[in-house]
Amino acid sequence: MAWYPGATKYELQPESDAQPAIRPTQFILHSIAAPWTARRIYEYWRESTNLESHFGLGYEGDLGQYIGTETRADANYRANLRPDGTGAVSIETASNLQHTDPWTDRQVEKLIALGAWLHERHGIPLRVCRSAADPGYGYHRLHADWAVSGTACPGDARVRQFKNLVFPGIVARATGQSPAPPQEDLDMPSILNESNAVDVALRSGVWTGLAFTDAVLHSGPRRHSTLVHLLFADNTHKDARIEGRFYLTDTAGKNPSPYLTVTGEGPGGHQFLCSADVPKGRHLRFEVRVTTPDGSAVRLLHRVATGPYWAL
């Protein structure tokens, strides 16, 4: 039975011993529609229902584990345990009563750390689940077979965070692109805060490099955690595919090496996060691609890049 080293252990009985073993191949994120601590989630599982998840996460980043990750938990319907012995690891996270609020910064960090550990411990592949049985990472409403009667969980705000912050953060942490949070002995960070309000018409299907103050966000050697926020016009097609990615170049802007592409959909605001080191002699830049069903152009109204960075 595997226990996550960063979690408080609240062992559920008899589930922890009586339920069958699984081979974990997925990690599914939930919101519990209650502003509870990890301890209160445990009490609810223990006293009020025959359902349960493997983990619970409070607003302040308090993480509890109730069942080992190689034992079935019942929060994921048909993903709990499949005929081939595989199953999903689940986490319930504190939210408002309508599960409409975003995860807090502390919750995001714990989800990234736990997701990276599950990849290291169980080999869960670093991809979003392409089907209900496909190994990888997902959120409760992603596939119908994960919810008995359908669900909106974990809510629109957290689905956006999963796509733009949490899953890219898990990949970066698990692959060494993103270090753990900076050590206390590092100097106080400087803060990047650049913006550009000049409208840009983006041709459908074309990658376009963006300038904020200029096209270079960071010059190495530097450690950074950079969030780019893009605002698209309200008349953007609702099914427009919005893709953003950070990439490294040499000092002449050549030989690009992109990070993982993050994808969104439709008008309004979209966020993209990268936490990594920029090596000496390399520049960090950002580009976006919008693909519309009818091939029409899309107008980018405003863009902001912000976040801490440290000289190395």
PDB file of C-alpha atoms in Angstrom:
ATOM      1  CA  MET A   1       0.000   0.000   0.000  1.00  0.00           C
ATOM      2  CA  ALA A   2       1.624   3.282  -1.121  1.00  0.00           C
ATOM      3  CA  TRP A   3       1.373   6.395   1.010  1.00  0.00           C
ATOM      4  CA  TYR A   4       2.307   9.840  -0.251  1.00  0.00           C
ATOM      5  CA  PRO A   5       5.085  11.232   1.980  1.00  0.00           C
ATOM      6  CA  GLY A   6       3.676  14.781   2.006  1.00  0.00           C
ATOM      7  CA  ALA A   7       0.196  13.857   3.271  1.00  0.00           C
ATOM      8  CA  THR A   8      -1.284  13.472   6.742  1.00  0.00           C
ATOM      9  CA  LYS A   9      -2.449   9.880   7.097  1.00  0.00           C
ATOM     10  CA  TYR A  10      -6.159   9.484   7.945  1.00  0.00           C
ATOM     11  CA  GLU A  11      -6.702   5.792   7.340  1.00  0.00           C
ATOM     12  CA  LEU A  12     -10.260   4.774   6.506  1.00  0.00           C
ATOM     13  CA  GLN A  13     -11.396   1.460   7.916  1.00  0.00           C
ATOM     14  CA  PRO A  14     -12.555  -1.022   6.827  1.00  0.00           C
ATOM     15  CA  GLU A  15     -12.050   0.313   3.281  1.00  0.00           C
ATOM     16  CA  SER A  16      -8.276   0.452   3.547  1.00  0.00           C
ATOM     17  CA  ASP A  17      -8.058  -3.278   4.205  1.00  0.00           C
ATOM     18  CA  ALA A  18     -11.304  -4.683   2.789  1.00  0.00           C
ATOM     19  CA  GLN A  19     -11.380  -3.178  -0.690  1.00  0.00           C
ATOM     20  CA  PRO A  20      -9.558  -4.860  -3.577  1.00  0.00           C
ATOM     21  CA  ALA A  21      -6.172  -3.883  -4.926  1.00  0.00           C
ATOM     22  CA  ILE A  22      -5.718  -1.795  -8.057  1.00  0.00           C
ATOM     23  CA  ARG A  23      -2.837  -1.028 -10.373  1.00  0.00           C
ATOM     24  CA  PRO A  24      -3.007   2.796 -10.563  1.00  0.00           C
ATOM     25  CA  THR A  25      -2.967   4.151 -14.117  1.00  0.00           C
ATOM     26  CA  GLN A  26      -4.913   7.426 -13.771  1.00  0.00           C
ATOM     27  CA  PHE A  27      -5.154  10.476 -11.511  1.00  0.00           C
ATOM     28  CA  ILE A  28      -8.607  12.133 -11.429  1.00  0.00           C
ATOM     29  CA  LEU A  29      -9.220  15.510  -9.769  1.00  0.00           C
ATOM     30  CA  HIS A  30     -12.525  16.393  -8.041  1.00  0.00           C
ATOM     31  CA  SER A  31     -14.089  19.270  -6.125  1.00  0.00           C
ATOM     32  CA  ILE A  32     -16.143  18.277  -3.099  1.00  0.00           C
ATOM     33  CA  ALA A  33     -18.479  21.353  -3.204  1.00  0.00           C
ATOM     34  CA  ALA A  34     -17.674  22.146   0.427  1.00  0.00           C
ATOM     35  CA  PRO A  35     -15.052  24.487   1.968  1.00  0.00           C
ATOM     36  CA  TRP A  36     -13.594  21.731   4.142  1.00  0.00           C
ATOM     37  CA  THR A  37     -10.175  20.846   5.470  1.00  0.00           C
ATOM     38  CA  ALA A  38      -8.546  17.513   4.683  1.00  0.00           C
ATOM     39  CA  ARG A  39      -9.518  16.372   8.193  1.00  0.00           C
ATOM     40  CA  ARG A  40     -13.184  17.313   7.667  1.00  0.00           C
ATOM     41  CA  ILE A  41     -13.258  15.453   4.317  1.00  0.00           C
ATOM     42  CA  TYR A  42     -11.954  12.370   6.152  1.00  0.00           C
ATOM     43  CA  GLU A  43     -14.718  12.682   8.770  1.00  0.00           C
ATOM     44  CA  TYR A  44     -17.318  12.911   6.005  1.00  0.00           C
ATOM     45  CA  TRP A  45     -15.996   9.783   4.265  1.00  0.00           C
ATOM     46  CA  ARG A  46     -15.866   7.951   7.589  1.00  0.00           C
ATOM     47  CA  GLU A  47     -19.281   8.908   8.985  1.00  0.00           C
ATOM     48  CA  SER A  48     -21.659  10.049   6.239  1.00  0.00           C
ATOM     49  CA  THR A  49     -21.210   8.009   3.060  1.00  0.00           C
ATOM     50  CA  ASN A  50     -19.911   4.722   1.673  1.00  0.00           C
ATOM     51  CA  LEU A  51     -17.945   6.601  -0.988  1.00  0.00           C
ATOM     52  CA  GLU A  52     -14.392   7.888  -0.625  1.00  0.00           C
ATOM     53  CA  SER A  53     -11.361   9.224  -2.474  1.00  0.00           C
ATOM     54  CA  HIS A  54      -7.695   8.422  -1.932  1.00  0.00           C
ATOM     55  CA  PHE A  55      -6.784  12.023  -1.009  1.00  0.00           C
ATOM     56  CA  GLY A  56      -8.401  15.211   0.257  1.00  0.00           C
ATOM     57  CA  LEU A  57      -7.049  18.745  -0.072  1.00  0.00           C
ATOM     58  CA  GLY A  58      -8.063  21.839   1.893  1.00  0.00           C
ATOM     59  CA  TYR A  59      -7.875  25.463   0.782  1.00  0.00           C
ATOM     60  CA  GLU A  60      -4.664  26.016   2.770  1.00  0.00           C
ATOM     61  CA  GLY A  61      -2.856  23.157   1.056  1.00  0.00           C
ATOM     62  CA  ASP A  62      -3.477  20.668   3.868  1.00  0.00           C
ATOM     63  CA  LEU A  63      -3.317  17.266   2.183  1.00  0.00           C
ATOM     64  CA  GLY A  64      -4.732  14.097   3.700  1.00  0.00           C
ATOM     65  CA  GLN A  65      -4.523  10.515   2.457  1.00  0.00           C
ATOM     66  CA  TYR A  66      -7.273   8.093   3.409  1.00  0.00           C
ATOM     67  CA  ILE A  67      -6.490   4.969   1.379  1.00  0.00           C
ATOM     68  CA  GLY A  68      -3.285   3.660  -0.166  1.00  0.00           C
ATOM     69  CA  THR A  69      -2.908   4.353  -3.863  1.00  0.00           C
ATOM     70  CA  GLU A  70      -2.887   0.623  -4.644  1.00  0.00           C
ATOM     71  CA  THR A  71      -6.318   0.061  -3.056  1.00  0.00           C
ATOM     72  CA  ARG A  72      -9.635   0.863  -4.748  1.00  0.00           C
ATOM     73  CA  ALA A  73     -11.489   4.046  -3.759  1.00  0.00           C
ATOM     74  CA  ASP A  74     -15.038   4.687  -4.934  1.00  0.00           C
ATOM     75  CA  ALA A  75     -15.110   8.281  -6.237  1.00  0.00           C
ATOM     76  CA  ASN A  76     -14.693   7.525  -9.946  1.00  0.00           C
ATOM     77  CA  TYR A  77     -17.532   5.163 -10.946  1.00  0.00           C
ATOM     78  CA  ARG A  78     -16.231   2.761 -13.626  1.00  0.00           C
ATOM     79  CA  ALA A  79     -12.667   4.029 -13.213  1.00  0.00           C
ATOM     80  CA  ASN A  80     -12.483   2.785  -9.612  1.00  0.00           C
ATOM     81  CA  LEU A  81     -11.490  -0.766 -10.628  1.00  0.00           C
ATOM     82  CA  ARG A  82     -11.587  -2.265 -14.120  1.00  0.00           C
ATOM     83  CA  PRO A  83     -11.680  -5.937 -15.083  1.00  0.00           C
ATOM     84  CA  ASP A  84      -7.964  -5.818 -15.938  1.00  0.00           C
ATOM     85  CA  GLY A  85      -7.112  -4.677 -12.393  1.00  0.00           C
ATOM     86  CA  THR A  86      -6.318  -1.067 -13.284  1.00  0.00           C
ATOM     87  CA  GLY A  87      -7.940   1.872 -11.529  1.00  0.00           C
ATOM     88  CA  ALA A  88      -7.791   5.578 -10.820  1.00  0.00           C
ATOM     89  CA  VAL A  89      -6.282   7.495  -7.920  1.00  0.00           C
ATOM     90  CA  SER A  90      -8.682  10.258  -6.845  1.00  0.00           C
ATOM     91  CA  ILE A  91      -8.463  13.499  -4.904  1.00  0.00           C
ATOM     92  CA  GLU A  92     -11.310  15.619  -3.518  1.00  0.00           C
ATOM     93  CA  THR A  93     -10.458  19.307  -3.149  1.00  0.00           C
ATOM     94  CA  ALA A  94     -12.144  21.961  -1.041  1.00  0.00           C
ATOM     95  CA  SER A  95     -14.324  24.398  -2.997  1.00  0.00           C
ATOM     96  CA  ASN A  96     -17.333  26.629  -2.547  1.00  0.00           C
ATOM     97  CA  LEU A  97     -20.752  24.994  -2.415  1.00  0.00           C
ATOM     98  CA  GLN A  98     -21.288  25.331  -6.157  1.00  0.00           C
ATOM     99  CA  HIS A  99     -17.698  24.270  -7.062  1.00  0.00           C
ATOM    100  CA  THR A 100     -17.338  27.455  -9.124  1.00  0.00           C
ATOM    101  CA  ASP A 101     -14.191  28.907  -7.533  1.00  0.00           C
ATOM    102  CA  PRO A 102     -10.600  28.304  -8.685  1.00  0.00           C
ATOM    103  CA  TRP A 103      -8.046  26.294  -6.742  1.00  0.00           C
ATOM    104  CA  THR A 104      -5.899  28.416  -4.428  1.00  0.00           C
ATOM    105  CA  ASP A 105      -2.177  28.786  -5.089  1.00  0.00           C
ATOM    106  CA  ARG A 106      -1.477  26.342  -2.246  1.00  0.00           C
ATOM    107  CA  GLN A 107      -3.886  23.808  -3.694  1.00  0.00           C
ATOM    108  CA  VAL A 108      -2.290  24.131  -7.141  1.00  0.00           C
ATOM    109  CA  GLU A 109       1.186  23.485  -5.721  1.00  0.00           C
ATOM    110  CA  LYS A 110       0.028  20.361  -3.842  1.00  0.00           C
ATOM    111  CA  LEU A 111      -1.772  19.011  -6.923  1.00  0.00           C
ATOM    112  CA  ILE A 112       1.382  19.482  -9.002  1.00  0.00           C
ATOM    113  CA  ALA A 113       3.596  17.830  -6.389  1.00  0.00           C
ATOM    114  CA  LEU A 114       1.217  14.880  -5.921  1.00  0.00           C
ATOM    115  CA  GLY A 115       0.729  14.439  -9.664  1.00  0.00           C
ATOM    116  CA  ALA A 116       4.501  14.335 -10.219  1.00  0.00           C
ATOM    117  CA  TRP A 117       4.891  11.791  -7.397  1.00  0.00           C
ATOM    118  CA  LEU A 118       2.226   9.533  -8.919  1.00  0.00           C
ATOM    119  CA  HIS A 119       4.162   9.573 -12.200  1.00  0.00           C
ATOM    120  CA  GLU A 120       7.379   8.659 -10.374  1.00  0.00           C
ATOM    121  CA  ARG A 121       5.797   6.076  -8.065  1.00  0.00           C
ATOM    122  CA  HIS A 122       3.319   4.357 -10.398  1.00  0.00           C
ATOM    123  CA  GLY A 123       4.439   5.356 -13.878  1.00  0.00           C
ATOM    124  CA  ILE A 124       1.215   7.190 -14.731  1.00  0.00           C
ATOM    125  CA  PRO A 125       2.007   8.598 -18.186  1.00  0.00           C
ATOM    126  CA  LEU A 126       2.275  12.369 -18.599  1.00  0.00           C
ATOM    127  CA  ARG A 127      -0.748  12.922 -20.806  1.00  0.00           C
ATOM    128  CA  VAL A 128      -4.405  13.843 -20.436  1.00  0.00           C
ATOM    129  CA  CYS A 129      -6.611  10.744 -20.565  1.00  0.00           C
ATOM    130  CA  ARG A 130      -7.810  10.322 -24.170  1.00  0.00           C
ATOM    131  CA  SER A 131     -10.632   7.989 -23.161  1.00  0.00           C
ATOM    132  CA  ALA A 132     -12.228   6.797 -19.936  1.00  0.00           C
ATOM    133  CA  ALA A 133      -9.787   3.861 -19.662  1.00  0.00           C
ATOM    134  CA  ASP A 134      -6.706   5.562 -21.127  1.00  0.00           C
ATOM    135  CA  PRO A 135      -3.850   5.982 -18.597  1.00  0.00           C
ATOM    136  CA  GLY A 136      -3.042   9.562 -17.676  1.00  0.00           C
ATOM    137  CA  TYR A 137      -4.425  12.597 -15.847  1.00  0.00           C
ATOM    138  CA  GLY A 138      -7.898  14.122 -15.873  1.00  0.00           C
ATOM    139  CA  TYR A 139     -10.723  15.862 -14.025  1.00  0.00           C
ATOM    140  CA  HIS A 140     -14.047  14.329 -12.978  1.00  0.00           C
ATOM    141  CA  ARG A 141     -16.281  15.540 -15.804  1.00  0.00           C
ATOM    142  CA  LEU A 142     -13.756  14.725 -18.554  1.00  0.00           C
ATOM    143  CA  HIS A 143     -15.305  11.296 -19.324  1.00  0.00           C
ATOM    144  CA  ALA A 144     -18.870  10.083 -18.721  1.00  0.00           C
ATOM    145  CA  ASP A 145     -17.700   6.722 -17.349  1.00  0.00           C
ATOM    146  CA  TRP A 146     -16.137   8.542 -14.392  1.00  0.00           C
ATOM    147  CA  ALA A 147     -19.466   9.846 -13.002  1.00  0.00           C
ATOM    148  CA  VAL A 148     -22.666   7.889 -12.354  1.00  0.00           C
ATOM    149  CA  SER A 149     -25.148  10.451 -13.742  1.00  0.00           C
ATOM    150  CA  GLY A 150     -22.839  13.045 -15.232  1.00  0.00           C
ATOM    151  CA  THR A 151     -21.272  15.929 -13.327  1.00  0.00           C
ATOM    152  CA  ALA A 152     -19.972  19.490 -13.697  1.00  0.00           C
ATOM    153  CA  CYS A 153     -17.184  18.737 -11.182  1.00  0.00           C
ATOM    154  CA  PRO A 154     -14.682  20.321 -10.672  1.00  0.00           C
ATOM    155  CA  GLY A 155     -16.255  23.422 -12.299  1.00  0.00           C
ATOM    156  CA  ASP A 156     -15.273  25.608 -15.224  1.00  0.00           C
ATOM    157  CA  ALA A 157     -12.635  27.652 -13.367  1.00  0.00           C
ATOM    158  CA  ARG A 158     -10.767  24.549 -12.217  1.00  0.00           C
ATOM    159  CA  VAL A 159     -10.986  22.859 -15.608  1.00  0.00           C
ATOM    160  CA  ARG A 160      -9.233  25.909 -17.044  1.00  0.00           C
ATOM    161  CA  GLN A 161      -6.620  25.716 -14.281  1.00  0.00           C
ATOM    162  CA  PHE A 162      -6.106  22.009 -14.950  1.00  0.00           C
ATOM    163  CA  LYS A 163      -5.417  22.716 -18.617  1.00  0.00           C
ATOM    164  CA  ASN A 164      -3.326  25.856 -18.156  1.00  0.00           C
ATOM    165  CA  LEU A 165      -1.609  25.429 -14.776  1.00  0.00           C
ATOM    166  CA  VAL A 166      -1.954  22.083 -13.026  1.00  0.00           C
ATOM    167  CA  PHE A 167      -1.301  19.541 -15.773  1.00  0.00           C
ATOM    168  CA  PRO A 168       1.516  21.554 -17.413  1.00  0.00           C
ATOM    169  CA  GLY A 169       2.975  21.997 -13.926  1.00  0.00           C
ATOM    170  CA  ILE A 170       2.884  18.239 -13.290  1.00  0.00           C
ATOM    171  CA  VAL A 171       4.677  17.584 -16.584  1.00  0.00           C
ATOM    172  CA  ALA A 172       7.290  20.245 -15.889  1.00  0.00           C
ATOM    173  CA  ARG A 173       7.908  19.009 -12.321  1.00  0.00           C
ATOM    174  CA  ALA A 174       8.041  15.348 -13.314  1.00  0.00           C
ATOM    175  CA  THR A 175      10.467  15.951 -16.199  1.00  0.00           C
ATOM    176  CA  GLY A 176      12.781  18.286 -14.306  1.00  0.00           C
ATOM    177  CA  GLN A 177      11.839  21.385 -16.327  1.00  0.00           C
ATOM    178  CA  SER A 178      10.356  22.920 -13.194  1.00  0.00           C
ATOM    179  CA  PRO A 179      12.207  22.648  -9.881  1.00  0.00           C
ATOM    180  CA  ALA A 180      10.433  22.346  -6.568  1.00  0.00           C
ATOM    181  CA  PRO A 181       9.588  25.753  -5.052  1.00  0.00           C
ATOM    182  CA  PRO A 182      12.768  27.828  -4.608  1.00  0.00           C
ATOM    183  CA  GLN A 183      14.845  27.075  -1.531  1.00  0.00           C
ATOM    184  CA  GLU A 184      14.847  29.588   1.303  1.00  0.00           C
ATOM    185  CA  ASP A 185      18.518  30.397   0.773  1.00  0.00           C
ATOM    186  CA  LEU A 186      17.881  31.825  -2.712  1.00  0.00           C
ATOM    187  CA  ASP A 187      17.927  35.612  -3.008  1.00  0.00           C
ATOM    188  CA  MET A 188      14.617  37.439  -2.998  1.00  0.00           C
ATOM    189  CA  PRO A 189      13.208  37.311  -6.530  1.00  0.00           C
ATOM    190  CA  SER A 190      12.802  40.105  -8.995  1.00  0.00           C
ATOM    191  CA  ILE A 191       9.349  40.423 -10.541  1.00  0.00           C
ATOM    192  CA  LEU A 192       8.559  40.363 -14.239  1.00  0.00           C
ATOM    193  CA  ASN A 193       5.539  42.526 -15.061  1.00  0.00           C
ATOM    194  CA  GLU A 194       5.153  43.364 -18.747  1.00  0.00           C
ATOM    195  CA  SER A 195       2.058  44.034 -20.818  1.00  0.00           C
ATOM    196  CA  ASN A 196       0.982  45.126 -24.271  1.00  0.00           C
ATOM    197  CA  ALA A 197      -2.460  46.472 -25.181  1.00  0.00           C
ATOM    198  CA  VAL A 198      -1.885  46.723 -28.946  1.00  0.00           C
ATOM    199  CA  ASP A 199      -4.445  44.581 -30.794  1.00  0.00           C
ATOM    200  CA  VAL A 200      -3.081  41.723 -32.901  1.00  0.00           C
ATOM    201  CA  ALA A 201      -5.047  39.942 -35.649  1.00  0.00           C
ATOM    202  CA  LEU A 202      -4.087  36.271 -35.464  1.00  0.00           C
ATOM    203  CA  ARG A 203      -4.447  34.230 -38.645  1.00  0.00           C
ATOM    204  CA  SER A 204      -6.110  30.875 -38.151  1.00  0.00           C
ATOM    205  CA  GLY A 205      -3.687  27.982 -37.715  1.00  0.00           C
ATOM    206  CA  VAL A 206      -0.501  30.101 -37.651  1.00  0.00           C
ATOM    207  CA  TRP A 207       1.959  30.239 -34.728  1.00  0.00           C
ATOM    208  CA  THR A 208       2.619  33.912 -33.884  1.00  0.00           C
ATOM    209  CA  GLY A 209       5.370  35.113 -31.554  1.00  0.00           C
ATOM    210  CA  LEU A 210       4.195  37.789 -29.129  1.00  0.00           C
ATOM    211  CA  ALA A 211       5.951  40.864 -27.786  1.00  0.00           C
ATOM    212  CA  PHE A 212       5.139  42.173 -24.325  1.00  0.00           C
ATOM    213  CA  THR A 213       7.704  44.925 -23.681  1.00  0.00           C
ATOM    214  CA  ASP A 214       9.646  43.095 -26.390  1.00  0.00           C
ATOM    215  CA  ALA A 215       9.745  39.520 -27.639  1.00  0.00           C
ATOM    216  CA  VAL A 216      12.223  38.250 -25.002  1.00  0.00           C
ATOM    217  CA  LEU A 217      10.708  37.379 -21.624  1.00  0.00           C
ATOM    218  CA  HIS A 218      13.912  36.149 -19.955  1.00  0.00           C
ATOM    219  CA  SER A 219      17.605  35.946 -20.824  1.00  0.00           C
ATOM    220  CA  GLY A 220      19.604  33.181 -19.165  1.00  0.00           C
ATOM    221  CA  PRO A 221      21.018  32.133 -16.858  1.00  0.00           C
ATOM    222  CA  ARG A 222      17.841  32.644 -14.883  1.00  0.00           C
ATOM    223  CA  ARG A 223      15.215  30.694 -12.903  1.00  0.00           C
ATOM    224  CA  HIS A 224      11.649  31.858 -13.349  1.00  0.00           C
ATOM    225  CA  SER A 225       7.968  31.136 -12.901  1.00  0.00           C
ATOM    226  CA  THR A 226       6.144  33.087 -15.601  1.00  0.00           C
ATOM    227  CA  LEU A 227       2.398  33.404 -16.166  1.00  0.00           C
ATOM    228  CA  VAL A 228       1.140  34.763 -19.499  1.00  0.00           C
ATOM    229  CA  HIS A 229      -2.459  35.986 -19.664  1.00  0.00           C
ATOM    230  CA  LEU A 230      -4.067  36.579 -23.073  1.00  0.00           C
ATOM    231  CA  LEU A 231      -7.420  38.289 -23.629  1.00  0.00           C
ATOM    232  CA  PHE A 232      -9.334  37.517 -26.835  1.00  0.00           C
ATOM    233  CA  ALA A 233     -12.237  39.470 -28.340  1.00  0.00           C
ATOM    234  CA  ASP A 234     -15.788  38.503 -27.367  1.00  0.00           C
ATOM    235  CA  ASN A 235     -16.630  37.697 -30.999  1.00  0.00           C
ATOM    236  CA  THR A 236     -14.003  34.926 -31.072  1.00  0.00           C
ATOM    237  CA  HIS A 237     -15.631  31.702 -32.288  1.00  0.00           C
ATOM    238  CA  LYS A 238     -16.708  29.643 -29.271  1.00  0.00           C
ATOM    239  CA  ASP A 239     -14.993  26.560 -30.732  1.00  0.00           C
ATOM    240  CA  ALA A 240     -11.742  28.362 -31.563  1.00  0.00           C
ATOM    241  CA  ARG A 241      -8.761  26.318 -30.377  1.00  0.00           C
ATOM    242  CA  ILE A 242      -6.331  28.530 -28.410  1.00  0.00           C
ATOM    243  CA  GLU A 243      -2.792  27.139 -28.087  1.00  0.00           C
ATOM    244  CA  GLY A 244       0.080  28.815 -26.284  1.00  0.00           C
ATOM    245  CA  ARG A 245       3.626  27.726 -25.580  1.00  0.00           C
ATOM    246  CA  PHE A 246       6.875  29.066 -24.217  1.00  0.00           C
ATOM    247  CA  TYR A 247      10.032  28.333 -26.169  1.00  0.00           C
ATOM    248  CA  LEU A 248      13.777  28.841 -25.875  1.00  0.00           C
ATOM    249  CA  THR A 249      15.953  30.286 -28.642  1.00  0.00           C
ATOM    250  CA  ASP A 250      19.562  31.334 -29.012  1.00  0.00           C
ATOM    251  CA  THR A 251      20.325  35.045 -28.588  1.00  0.00           C
ATOM    252  CA  ALA A 252      19.628  35.652 -32.287  1.00  0.00           C
ATOM    253  CA  GLY A 253      16.111  34.239 -31.958  1.00  0.00           C
ATOM    254  CA  LYS A 254      17.015  31.060 -33.854  1.00  0.00           C
ATOM    255  CA  ASN A 255      16.979  27.315 -33.079  1.00  0.00           C
ATOM    256  CA  PRO A 256      13.671  27.262 -31.142  1.00  0.00           C
ATOM    257  CA  SER A 257      13.045  24.596 -28.517  1.00  0.00           C
ATOM    258  CA  PRO A 258       9.399  24.714 -27.368  1.00  0.00           C
ATOM    259  CA  TYR A 259       7.952  23.590 -24.061  1.00  0.00           C
ATOM    260  CA  LEU A 260       4.650  21.728 -23.760  1.00  0.00           C
ATOM    261  CA  THR A 261       1.754  23.333 -25.642  1.00  0.00           C
ATOM    262  CA  VAL A 262      -1.214  24.337 -23.464  1.00  0.00           C
ATOM    263  CA  THR A 263      -4.660  24.425 -25.077  1.00  0.00           C
ATOM    264  CA  GLY A 264      -7.824  26.392 -24.360  1.00  0.00           C
ATOM    265  CA  GLU A 265     -11.029  27.176 -26.234  1.00  0.00           C
ATOM    266  CA  GLY A 266     -13.152  30.172 -27.089  1.00  0.00           C
ATOM    267  CA  PRO A 267     -13.165  33.907 -26.287  1.00  0.00           C
ATOM    268  CA  GLY A 268     -12.083  35.701 -23.113  1.00  0.00           C
ATOM    269  CA  GLY A 269      -9.004  35.161 -20.973  1.00  0.00           C
ATOM    270  CA  HIS A 270      -6.547  32.276 -21.204  1.00  0.00           C
ATOM    271  CA  GLN A 271      -3.525  31.641 -18.963  1.00  0.00           C
ATOM    272  CA  PHE A 272      -0.257  29.814 -19.623  1.00  0.00           C
ATOM    273  CA  LEU A 273       2.413  28.979 -17.024  1.00  0.00           C
ATOM    274  CA  CYS A 274       6.062  27.980 -17.303  1.00  0.00           C
ATOM    275  CA  SER A 275       8.404  27.380 -14.340  1.00  0.00           C
ATOM    276  CA  ALA A 276      11.928  26.408 -15.362  1.00  0.00           C
ATOM    277  CA  ASP A 277      15.525  27.537 -15.783  1.00  0.00           C
ATOM    278  CA  VAL A 278      16.703  29.510 -18.826  1.00  0.00           C
ATOM    279  CA  PRO A 279      20.288  28.407 -19.593  1.00  0.00           C
ATOM    280  CA  LYS A 280      23.096  30.810 -20.341  1.00  0.00           C
ATOM    281  CA  GLY A 281      23.005  31.971 -23.954  1.00  0.00           C
ATOM    282  CA  ARG A 282      19.279  31.208 -24.342  1.00  0.00           C
ATOM    283  CA  HIS A 283      16.184  33.430 -24.448  1.00  0.00           C
ATOM    284  CA  LEU A 284      12.655  32.581 -23.333  1.00  0.00           C
ATOM    285  CA  ARG A 285       9.843  33.681 -25.656  1.00  0.00           C
ATOM    286  CA  PHE A 286       6.121  32.974 -26.076  1.00  0.00           C
ATOM    287  CA  GLU A 287       3.926  32.222 -29.075  1.00  0.00           C
ATOM    288  CA  VAL A 288       0.242  31.574 -29.688  1.00  0.00           C
ATOM    289  CA  ARG A 289      -1.797  29.794 -32.341  1.00  0.00           C
ATOM    290  CA  VAL A 290      -5.559  30.127 -32.809  1.00  0.00           C
ATOM    291  CA  THR A 291      -7.407  27.725 -35.097  1.00  0.00           C
ATOM    292  CA  THR A 292     -11.022  28.531 -35.989  1.00  0.00           C
ATOM    293  CA  PRO A 293     -13.561  26.157 -37.611  1.00  0.00           C
ATOM    294  CA  ASP A 294     -14.186  28.591 -40.474  1.00  0.00           C
ATOM    295  CA  GLY A 295     -10.591  29.798 -40.926  1.00  0.00           C
ATOM    296  CA  SER A 296     -11.396  33.316 -39.725  1.00  0.00           C
ATOM    297  CA  ALA A 297      -8.834  35.506 -37.963  1.00  0.00           C
ATOM    298  CA  VAL A 298      -9.085  36.195 -34.228  1.00  0.00           C
ATOM    299  CA  ARG A 299      -8.265  39.449 -32.457  1.00  0.00           C
ATOM    300  CA  LEU A 300      -5.971  39.385 -29.431  1.00  0.00           C
ATOM    301  CA  LEU A 301      -6.822  42.434 -27.334  1.00  0.00           C
ATOM    302  CA  HIS A 302      -4.335  42.416 -24.469  1.00  0.00           C
ATOM    303  CA  ARG A 303      -1.449  40.373 -23.111  1.00  0.00           C
ATOM    304  CA  VAL A 304       0.369  40.322 -19.775  1.00  0.00           C
ATOM    305  CA  ALA A 305       3.456  38.434 -18.586  1.00  0.00           C
ATOM    306  CA  THR A 306       4.194  38.340 -14.870  1.00  0.00           C
ATOM    307  CA  GLY A 307       6.001  36.293 -12.232  1.00  0.00           C
ATOM    308  CA  PRO A 308       9.146  36.014 -10.070  1.00  0.00           C
ATOM    309  CA  TYR A 309      12.636  35.264 -11.372  1.00  0.00           C
ATOM    310  CA  TRP A 310      16.085  34.695  -9.908  1.00  0.00           C
ATOM    311  CA  ALA A 311      19.560  35.198 -11.363  1.00  0.00           C
ATOM    312  CA  LEU A 312      21.601  31.971 -11.419  1.00  0.00           C
TER     313      LEU A 312
END
